[in-house]
Amino acid sequence: MSVQPPKRRHWFRRTGIVSGGLVAALVLTLGGGYVWLYGWTWKEAPEFHENWTVEERAALTGFDTCVQGIFHETLNELTAKTFTAMQLSDIAQLIIQTRIMCSDVREQLHHFARCGHARDERKVYVEEQYQRIGITPTIMAAGRGQLRAVEALVAHGANPNDVSKLEEKYYHPLELETPLTPILSGHFLGDAEIPWEERRKTADFLLANGADINGTKRSIGFACDMALMLSQPRDTRPWMWAIDHGKTVSVENFCTMLALEEAGELVERVLREKLVNLNDTSYERTALQSLLAPLQSRKEPAAMEELQLLEKRLDMLLEAGANPNLVPDEAAPPRPGEGEEAYQDRMLQFNGIRETPLEIVEHALQAPGSTEYHKLCERLLEKLHAAGRN
């Protein structure tokens, strides 16, 4: 009679060994992942070179704590939600990228602390498929409202003109932030609220240490626009400060100012000092088109006060030389040598205003409205015709 062959018992033993090995490998993998994810946060506070003052050490230590907080806030926020299986992959990628960014910034901070300067500050890149964003520790500090840390880093060699950019595979890089932009806009990540007078001191410090008020194509002007548009009450002080220090005003910036009643003093200053080219057609709308855009709704605005303000500003623009016959370059009629197909493609891609200021008011005059509304539109049209003839 045959008995159970010993080799089967060996198979059980080998299976147990393999299973134990798999469990051990899994534990090591999970443990290694945990260490990778959190290990960088276990470092002690920065050790400082004698070059740093007591105040600078406190500022950088506070920013060091802030960087760790950014990671933990992101992790807690994401893990507290419920996601689908497809979303989990994106969430995992976001956690990994946040960890890479925060750990690299913290590593640079500790290096700066030890060596006594920030002259070798570099960008940290966060990547996702076909795009990436590069950000420096100084820009991160500014974005989080860590103003004393910004001053300390710049005072010790960090570049106040670095620009974080969104770089995409098939598009030109898009400017996002400089150390100066969050300070001007007053909008910080993490909901920090810092009064303008305090922010202005840091802005003055940055200019005194080499910041270029016109160093970017549009991000600094856009930051001033944000302060104007999003603050309650509207805050013209960042724009006034920027102009005081030589900031140029684009037609895009001026269109933002024209749309806001509270920006009257700012509009008057720009016109008085001739800070903008009123006939610039490089943007998606001209200054006159932007001013008259509310009439495009084809119905009477809710308040005649708005139209009276519009008429007042129209008089100002026409007196300053605004041309009522212009449209943006991309909305212009077919160009010499431009085929019909190319022209139609250009029109499809254009998202601005195509009507001339004269056409906007003519169409508004045809829309239903009160007698007072139509009389005002007739006055606007007469003024535009007169300016066009001149």
PDB file of C-alpha atoms in Angstrom, residues 108-348:
ATOM      1  CA  GLN A 108      16.861  73.605  -0.858  1.00  0.00           C
ATOM      2  CA  LEU A 109      15.837  75.560   2.243  1.00  0.00           C
ATOM      3  CA  HIS A 110      18.041  73.415   4.461  1.00  0.00           C
ATOM      4  CA  HIS A 111      20.912  73.842   2.010  1.00  0.00           C
ATOM      5  CA  PHE A 112      20.472  77.636   2.012  1.00  0.00           C
ATOM      6  CA  ALA A 113      20.417  77.657   5.805  1.00  0.00           C
ATOM      7  CA  ARG A 114      23.665  75.696   6.060  1.00  0.00           C
ATOM      8  CA  CYS A 115      25.652  77.551   3.394  1.00  0.00           C
ATOM      9  CA  GLY A 116      24.446  81.057   4.290  1.00  0.00           C
ATOM     10  CA  HIS A 117      23.054  82.145   0.896  1.00  0.00           C
ATOM     11  CA  ALA A 118      20.360  81.341  -1.700  1.00  0.00           C
ATOM     12  CA  ARG A 119      22.297  82.201  -4.844  1.00  0.00           C
ATOM     13  CA  ASP A 120      21.992  78.668  -6.233  1.00  0.00           C
ATOM     14  CA  GLU A 121      18.201  78.539  -5.907  1.00  0.00           C
ATOM     15  CA  ARG A 122      16.659  76.444  -8.683  1.00  0.00           C
ATOM     16  CA  LYS A 123      13.241  75.572 -10.010  1.00  0.00           C
ATOM     17  CA  VAL A 124      11.362  72.494  -8.859  1.00  0.00           C
ATOM     18  CA  TYR A 125       9.293  70.947 -11.648  1.00  0.00           C
ATOM     19  CA  VAL A 126       5.903  69.354 -11.167  1.00  0.00           C
ATOM     20  CA  GLU A 127       5.007  67.266 -14.206  1.00  0.00           C
ATOM     21  CA  GLU A 128       1.793  65.796 -15.548  1.00  0.00           C
ATOM     22  CA  GLN A 129       1.626  64.095 -18.943  1.00  0.00           C
ATOM     23  CA  TYR A 130       2.426  66.771 -21.532  1.00  0.00           C
ATOM     24  CA  GLN A 131       2.864  69.733 -19.206  1.00  0.00           C
ATOM     25  CA  ARG A 132       4.956  70.837 -16.275  1.00  0.00           C
ATOM     26  CA  ILE A 133       5.255  73.810 -13.916  1.00  0.00           C
ATOM     27  CA  GLY A 134       8.543  75.095 -12.549  1.00  0.00           C
ATOM     28  CA  ILE A 135       8.527  76.915  -9.211  1.00  0.00           C
ATOM     29  CA  THR A 136      11.288  78.225  -6.926  1.00  0.00           C
ATOM     30  CA  PRO A 137      11.239  78.251  -3.114  1.00  0.00           C
ATOM     31  CA  THR A 138      10.972  82.063  -3.194  1.00  0.00           C
ATOM     32  CA  ILE A 139       7.920  81.982  -5.459  1.00  0.00           C
ATOM     33  CA  MET A 140       6.335  79.317  -3.244  1.00  0.00           C
ATOM     34  CA  ALA A 141       7.007  81.448  -0.161  1.00  0.00           C
ATOM     35  CA  ALA A 142       5.393  84.462  -1.855  1.00  0.00           C
ATOM     36  CA  GLY A 143       2.378  82.407  -2.910  1.00  0.00           C
ATOM     37  CA  ARG A 144       1.850  81.313   0.685  1.00  0.00           C
ATOM     38  CA  GLY A 145       2.174  84.809   2.127  1.00  0.00           C
ATOM     39  CA  GLN A 146       5.518  84.071   3.814  1.00  0.00           C
ATOM     40  CA  LEU A 147       6.725  87.616   3.160  1.00  0.00           C
ATOM     41  CA  ARG A 148       9.578  87.683   5.656  1.00  0.00           C
ATOM     42  CA  ALA A 149      10.932  84.460   4.135  1.00  0.00           C
ATOM     43  CA  VAL A 150      10.731  86.038   0.671  1.00  0.00           C
ATOM     44  CA  GLU A 151      12.763  89.014   1.915  1.00  0.00           C
ATOM     45  CA  ALA A 152      15.320  86.760   3.598  1.00  0.00           C
ATOM     46  CA  LEU A 153      15.853  84.624   0.491  1.00  0.00           C
ATOM     47  CA  VAL A 154      16.149  87.615  -1.862  1.00  0.00           C
ATOM     48  CA  ALA A 155      18.479  89.425   0.544  1.00  0.00           C
ATOM     49  CA  HIS A 156      20.762  86.378   0.377  1.00  0.00           C
ATOM     50  CA  GLY A 157      20.865  86.029  -3.396  1.00  0.00           C
ATOM     51  CA  ALA A 158      17.573  84.514  -4.624  1.00  0.00           C
ATOM     52  CA  ASN A 159      16.452  85.952  -7.969  1.00  0.00           C
ATOM     53  CA  PRO A 160      13.459  88.317  -7.484  1.00  0.00           C
ATOM     54  CA  ASN A 161      12.669  88.049 -11.211  1.00  0.00           C
ATOM     55  CA  ASP A 162      12.256  84.290 -11.508  1.00  0.00           C
ATOM     56  CA  VAL A 163       9.007  83.353 -13.239  1.00  0.00           C
ATOM     57  CA  SER A 164       7.065  80.148 -12.730  1.00  0.00           C
ATOM     58  CA  LYS A 165       5.710  78.946 -16.065  1.00  0.00           C
ATOM     59  CA  LEU A 166       3.273  76.387 -17.340  1.00  0.00           C
ATOM     60  CA  GLU A 167       5.177  74.568 -20.069  1.00  0.00           C
ATOM     61  CA  GLU A 168       3.105  72.472 -22.468  1.00  0.00           C
ATOM     62  CA  LYS A 169       4.342  70.267 -25.270  1.00  0.00           C
ATOM     63  CA  TYR A 170       2.478  71.968 -28.112  1.00  0.00           C
ATOM     64  CA  TYR A 171       2.145  75.550 -26.789  1.00  0.00           C
ATOM     65  CA  HIS A 172       4.299  78.500 -25.817  1.00  0.00           C
ATOM     66  CA  PRO A 173       5.087  78.677 -22.063  1.00  0.00           C
ATOM     67  CA  LEU A 174       2.490  80.567 -20.030  1.00  0.00           C
ATOM     68  CA  GLU A 175       3.727  82.904 -17.298  1.00  0.00           C
ATOM     69  CA  LEU A 176       2.177  82.234 -13.899  1.00  0.00           C
ATOM     70  CA  GLU A 177       3.901  83.876 -10.934  1.00  0.00           C
ATOM     71  CA  THR A 178       6.949  85.843  -9.858  1.00  0.00           C
ATOM     72  CA  PRO A 179       7.857  86.635  -6.234  1.00  0.00           C
ATOM     73  CA  LEU A 180       6.108  89.986  -6.750  1.00  0.00           C
ATOM     74  CA  THR A 181       2.775  88.873  -8.243  1.00  0.00           C
ATOM     75  CA  PRO A 182       1.019  87.378  -5.168  1.00  0.00           C
ATOM     76  CA  ILE A 183       2.143  90.397  -3.158  1.00  0.00           C
ATOM     77  CA  LEU A 184       0.465  92.740  -5.642  1.00  0.00           C
ATOM     78  CA  SER A 185      -2.703  90.681  -6.133  1.00  0.00           C
ATOM     79  CA  GLY A 186      -3.167  90.033  -2.402  1.00  0.00           C
ATOM     80  CA  HIS A 187      -4.448  86.518  -3.117  1.00  0.00           C
ATOM     81  CA  PHE A 188      -2.446  83.792  -1.420  1.00  0.00           C
ATOM     82  CA  LEU A 189      -2.801  80.019  -1.294  1.00  0.00           C
ATOM     83  CA  GLY A 190      -3.978  78.846   2.087  1.00  0.00           C
ATOM     84  CA  ASP A 191      -6.303  81.862   2.473  1.00  0.00           C
ATOM     85  CA  ALA A 192      -3.718  84.146   4.052  1.00  0.00           C
ATOM     86  CA  GLU A 193      -4.971  87.727   4.315  1.00  0.00           C
ATOM     87  CA  ILE A 194      -2.311  90.430   4.426  1.00  0.00           C
ATOM     88  CA  PRO A 195      -3.145  94.164   4.323  1.00  0.00           C
ATOM     89  CA  TRP A 196      -1.794  96.167   1.398  1.00  0.00           C
ATOM     90  CA  GLU A 197       0.412  98.359   3.595  1.00  0.00           C
ATOM     91  CA  GLU A 198       2.291  95.306   4.813  1.00  0.00           C
ATOM     92  CA  ARG A 199       2.480  93.825   1.322  1.00  0.00           C
ATOM     93  CA  ARG A 200       3.704  97.165  -0.050  1.00  0.00           C
ATOM     94  CA  LYS A 201       6.755  97.061   2.239  1.00  0.00           C
ATOM     95  CA  THR A 202       7.796  93.733   0.744  1.00  0.00           C
ATOM     96  CA  ALA A 203       7.066  95.020  -2.774  1.00  0.00           C
ATOM     97  CA  ASP A 204       9.318  98.030  -2.063  1.00  0.00           C
ATOM     98  CA  PHE A 205      11.990  95.675  -0.725  1.00  0.00           C
ATOM     99  CA  LEU A 206      11.878  93.538  -3.884  1.00  0.00           C
ATOM    100  CA  LEU A 207      12.221  96.572  -6.159  1.00  0.00           C
ATOM    101  CA  ALA A 208      15.131  97.829  -4.075  1.00  0.00           C
ATOM    102  CA  ASN A 209      16.777  94.427  -4.527  1.00  0.00           C
ATOM    103  CA  GLY A 210      16.493  94.168  -8.290  1.00  0.00           C
ATOM    104  CA  ALA A 211      12.902  93.187  -9.083  1.00  0.00           C
ATOM    105  CA  ASP A 212      11.844  94.423 -12.537  1.00  0.00           C
ATOM    106  CA  ILE A 213       8.322  95.889 -12.497  1.00  0.00           C
ATOM    107  CA  ASN A 214       8.110  95.296 -16.261  1.00  0.00           C
ATOM    108  CA  GLY A 215      10.053  92.055 -16.230  1.00  0.00           C
ATOM    109  CA  THR A 216       7.248  89.840 -17.490  1.00  0.00           C
ATOM    110  CA  LYS A 217       4.943  90.022 -20.481  1.00  0.00           C
ATOM    111  CA  ARG A 218       1.692  90.225 -18.528  1.00  0.00           C
ATOM    112  CA  SER A 219       1.754  88.471 -15.146  1.00  0.00           C
ATOM    113  CA  ILE A 220       2.624  91.539 -13.022  1.00  0.00           C
ATOM    114  CA  GLY A 221      -0.065  93.651 -14.701  1.00  0.00           C
ATOM    115  CA  PHE A 222      -2.525  90.786 -14.298  1.00  0.00           C
ATOM    116  CA  ALA A 223      -1.709  90.638 -10.568  1.00  0.00           C
ATOM    117  CA  CYS A 224      -2.641  94.327 -10.257  1.00  0.00           C
ATOM    118  CA  ASP A 225      -5.823  93.588 -12.219  1.00  0.00           C
ATOM    119  CA  MET A 226      -6.691  90.817  -9.746  1.00  0.00           C
ATOM    120  CA  ALA A 227      -6.413  93.232  -6.825  1.00  0.00           C
ATOM    121  CA  LEU A 228      -8.740  95.554  -8.692  1.00  0.00           C
ATOM    122  CA  MET A 229     -11.291  92.932  -9.730  1.00  0.00           C
ATOM    123  CA  LEU A 230     -11.437  90.541  -6.787  1.00  0.00           C
ATOM    124  CA  SER A 231     -10.942  92.747  -3.735  1.00  0.00           C
ATOM    125  CA  GLN A 232     -13.912  94.110  -1.844  1.00  0.00           C
ATOM    126  CA  PRO A 233     -13.838  97.050  -1.884  1.00  0.00           C
ATOM    127  CA  ARG A 234     -11.972  97.411  -5.188  1.00  0.00           C
ATOM    128  CA  ASP A 235      -8.324  98.119  -4.478  1.00  0.00           C
ATOM    129  CA  THR A 236      -6.577 100.494  -6.880  1.00  0.00           C
ATOM    130  CA  ARG A 237      -3.529 100.911  -4.632  1.00  0.00           C
ATOM    131  CA  PRO A 238      -1.391  98.115  -6.172  1.00  0.00           C
ATOM    132  CA  TRP A 239      -1.918  99.634  -9.617  1.00  0.00           C
ATOM    133  CA  MET A 240      -1.182 103.144  -8.363  1.00  0.00           C
ATOM    134  CA  TRP A 241       1.984 101.851  -6.659  1.00  0.00           C
ATOM    135  CA  ALA A 242       3.056  99.978  -9.805  1.00  0.00           C
ATOM    136  CA  ILE A 243       2.541 103.065 -11.995  1.00  0.00           C
ATOM    137  CA  ASP A 244       4.508 105.153  -9.491  1.00  0.00           C
ATOM    138  CA  HIS A 245       7.403 102.755 -10.087  1.00  0.00           C
ATOM    139  CA  GLY A 246       7.200 102.777 -13.878  1.00  0.00           C
ATOM    140  CA  LYS A 247       4.828  99.927 -14.666  1.00  0.00           C
ATOM    141  CA  THR A 248       3.563 100.063 -18.233  1.00  0.00           C
ATOM    142  CA  VAL A 249      -0.188  99.675 -18.844  1.00  0.00           C
ATOM    143  CA  SER A 250      -1.347  97.390 -21.653  1.00  0.00           C
ATOM    144  CA  VAL A 251      -4.658  97.784 -23.447  1.00  0.00           C
ATOM    145  CA  GLU A 252      -5.727  94.557 -21.704  1.00  0.00           C
ATOM    146  CA  ASN A 253      -5.071  96.143 -18.312  1.00  0.00           C
ATOM    147  CA  PHE A 254      -6.877  99.324 -19.338  1.00  0.00           C
ATOM    148  CA  CYS A 255      -9.943  97.350 -20.470  1.00  0.00           C
ATOM    149  CA  THR A 256     -10.148  95.868 -16.970  1.00  0.00           C
ATOM    150  CA  MET A 257     -10.022  99.348 -15.445  1.00  0.00           C
ATOM    151  CA  LEU A 258     -12.713 100.678 -17.793  1.00  0.00           C
ATOM    152  CA  ALA A 259     -15.151  97.970 -16.707  1.00  0.00           C
ATOM    153  CA  LEU A 260     -15.126  99.059 -13.059  1.00  0.00           C
ATOM    154  CA  GLU A 261     -16.830 102.162 -11.720  1.00  0.00           C
ATOM    155  CA  GLU A 262     -14.503 102.273  -8.708  1.00  0.00           C
ATOM    156  CA  ALA A 263     -11.449 102.597 -10.968  1.00  0.00           C
ATOM    157  CA  GLY A 264     -12.338 106.137 -12.056  1.00  0.00           C
ATOM    158  CA  GLU A 265      -9.319 107.799 -10.499  1.00  0.00           C
ATOM    159  CA  LEU A 266      -7.063 105.149 -12.020  1.00  0.00           C
ATOM    160  CA  VAL A 267      -8.632 105.565 -15.492  1.00  0.00           C
ATOM    161  CA  GLU A 268      -8.182 109.328 -15.273  1.00  0.00           C
ATOM    162  CA  ARG A 269      -4.530 108.964 -14.305  1.00  0.00           C
ATOM    163  CA  VAL A 270      -3.775 106.550 -17.149  1.00  0.00           C
ATOM    164  CA  LEU A 271      -5.346 108.946 -19.671  1.00  0.00           C
ATOM    165  CA  ARG A 272      -3.814 112.066 -18.147  1.00  0.00           C
ATOM    166  CA  GLU A 273      -0.302 110.609 -18.147  1.00  0.00           C
ATOM    167  CA  LYS A 274      -0.809 108.913 -21.552  1.00  0.00           C
ATOM    168  CA  LEU A 275       0.199 105.514 -20.129  1.00  0.00           C
ATOM    169  CA  VAL A 276      -1.708 103.388 -22.662  1.00  0.00           C
ATOM    170  CA  ASN A 277      -2.046 103.305 -26.432  1.00  0.00           C
ATOM    171  CA  LEU A 278      -5.814 103.682 -26.853  1.00  0.00           C
ATOM    172  CA  ASN A 279      -5.593 102.473 -30.448  1.00  0.00           C
ATOM    173  CA  ASP A 280      -3.660  99.304 -29.719  1.00  0.00           C
ATOM    174  CA  THR A 281      -5.326  96.495 -31.700  1.00  0.00           C
ATOM    175  CA  SER A 282      -3.155  93.597 -30.520  1.00  0.00           C
ATOM    176  CA  TYR A 283      -5.601  92.476 -27.799  1.00  0.00           C
ATOM    177  CA  GLU A 284      -8.961  90.737 -28.332  1.00  0.00           C
ATOM    178  CA  ARG A 285     -10.745  94.083 -28.004  1.00  0.00           C
ATOM    179  CA  THR A 286      -9.843  97.750 -28.296  1.00  0.00           C
ATOM    180  CA  ALA A 287     -10.353 100.171 -25.419  1.00  0.00           C
ATOM    181  CA  LEU A 288     -13.507 101.617 -27.052  1.00  0.00           C
ATOM    182  CA  GLN A 289     -14.922  98.173 -27.791  1.00  0.00           C
ATOM    183  CA  SER A 290     -14.380  97.164 -24.186  1.00  0.00           C
ATOM    184  CA  LEU A 291     -16.086 100.295 -22.866  1.00  0.00           C
ATOM    185  CA  LEU A 292     -19.131  99.762 -25.114  1.00  0.00           C
ATOM    186  CA  ALA A 293     -19.315  95.983 -24.642  1.00  0.00           C
ATOM    187  CA  PRO A 294     -22.238  96.178 -22.133  1.00  0.00           C
ATOM    188  CA  LEU A 295     -24.423  97.435 -24.998  1.00  0.00           C
ATOM    189  CA  GLN A 296     -23.903  94.182 -26.883  1.00  0.00           C
ATOM    190  CA  SER A 297     -26.466  92.389 -24.736  1.00  0.00           C
ATOM    191  CA  ARG A 298     -29.073  93.839 -27.121  1.00  0.00           C
ATOM    192  CA  LYS A 299     -31.202  94.950 -24.212  1.00  0.00           C
ATOM    193  CA  GLU A 300     -31.249  98.023 -22.013  1.00  0.00           C
ATOM    194  CA  PRO A 301     -28.862  97.820 -19.026  1.00  0.00           C
ATOM    195  CA  ALA A 302     -30.541  97.653 -15.639  1.00  0.00           C
ATOM    196  CA  ALA A 303     -29.415 101.102 -14.486  1.00  0.00           C
ATOM    197  CA  MET A 304     -29.164 104.317 -16.471  1.00  0.00           C
ATOM    198  CA  GLU A 305     -26.388 105.331 -14.059  1.00  0.00           C
ATOM    199  CA  GLU A 306     -24.183 102.740 -15.756  1.00  0.00           C
ATOM    200  CA  LEU A 307     -24.845 104.307 -19.144  1.00  0.00           C
ATOM    201  CA  GLN A 308     -24.171 107.794 -17.852  1.00  0.00           C
ATOM    202  CA  LEU A 309     -20.805 106.617 -16.540  1.00  0.00           C
ATOM    203  CA  LEU A 310     -20.192 104.937 -19.900  1.00  0.00           C
ATOM    204  CA  GLU A 311     -20.924 108.208 -21.726  1.00  0.00           C
ATOM    205  CA  LYS A 312     -18.590 110.132 -19.424  1.00  0.00           C
ATOM    206  CA  ARG A 313     -15.747 107.706 -20.067  1.00  0.00           C
ATOM    207  CA  LEU A 314     -16.477 107.665 -23.784  1.00  0.00           C
ATOM    208  CA  ASP A 315     -15.979 111.430 -23.846  1.00  0.00           C
ATOM    209  CA  MET A 316     -12.663 110.968 -22.055  1.00  0.00           C
ATOM    210  CA  LEU A 317     -11.428 108.308 -24.485  1.00  0.00           C
ATOM    211  CA  LEU A 318     -12.480 110.217 -27.593  1.00  0.00           C
ATOM    212  CA  GLU A 319     -10.874 113.385 -26.299  1.00  0.00           C
ATOM    213  CA  ALA A 320      -7.674 111.410 -25.709  1.00  0.00           C
ATOM    214  CA  GLY A 321      -7.663 110.248 -29.346  1.00  0.00           C
ATOM    215  CA  ALA A 322      -9.393 106.837 -29.375  1.00  0.00           C
ATOM    216  CA  ASN A 323     -10.342 105.785 -32.931  1.00  0.00           C
ATOM    217  CA  PRO A 324     -13.939 104.415 -33.244  1.00  0.00           C
ATOM    218  CA  ASN A 325     -13.228 102.621 -36.528  1.00  0.00           C
ATOM    219  CA  LEU A 326     -10.781 100.026 -35.216  1.00  0.00           C
ATOM    220  CA  VAL A 327     -11.172  96.308 -34.504  1.00  0.00           C
ATOM    221  CA  PRO A 328      -8.554  93.854 -33.148  1.00  0.00           C
ATOM    222  CA  ASP A 329      -5.928  92.618 -35.576  1.00  0.00           C
ATOM    223  CA  GLU A 330      -7.312  89.084 -35.472  1.00  0.00           C
ATOM    224  CA  ALA A 331     -10.830  90.345 -36.323  1.00  0.00           C
ATOM    225  CA  ALA A 332      -9.715  92.442 -39.309  1.00  0.00           C
ATOM    226  CA  PRO A 333     -11.140  91.811 -42.808  1.00  0.00           C
ATOM    227  CA  PRO A 334      -9.288  89.415 -45.138  1.00  0.00           C
ATOM    228  CA  ARG A 335      -5.652  90.370 -45.446  1.00  0.00           C
ATOM    229  CA  PRO A 336      -3.755  90.618 -48.741  1.00  0.00           C
ATOM    230  CA  GLY A 337      -2.947  87.116 -49.910  1.00  0.00           C
ATOM    231  CA  GLU A 338      -5.138  85.476 -47.239  1.00  0.00           C
ATOM    232  CA  GLY A 339      -7.437  82.861 -48.749  1.00  0.00           C
ATOM    233  CA  GLU A 340     -11.073  82.445 -47.782  1.00  0.00           C
ATOM    234  CA  GLU A 341     -10.384  79.242 -45.855  1.00  0.00           C
ATOM    235  CA  ALA A 342      -7.552  80.847 -43.867  1.00  0.00           C
ATOM    236  CA  TYR A 343      -9.766  83.842 -43.130  1.00  0.00           C
ATOM    237  CA  GLN A 344     -12.621  81.650 -41.884  1.00  0.00           C
ATOM    238  CA  ASP A 345     -10.219  79.679 -39.687  1.00  0.00           C
ATOM    239  CA  ARG A 346      -8.981  82.942 -38.183  1.00  0.00           C
ATOM    240  CA  MET A 347     -12.542  84.044 -37.468  1.00  0.00           C
ATOM    241  CA  LEU A 348     -13.383  80.716 -35.820  1.00  0.00           C
TER     242      LEU A 348
END
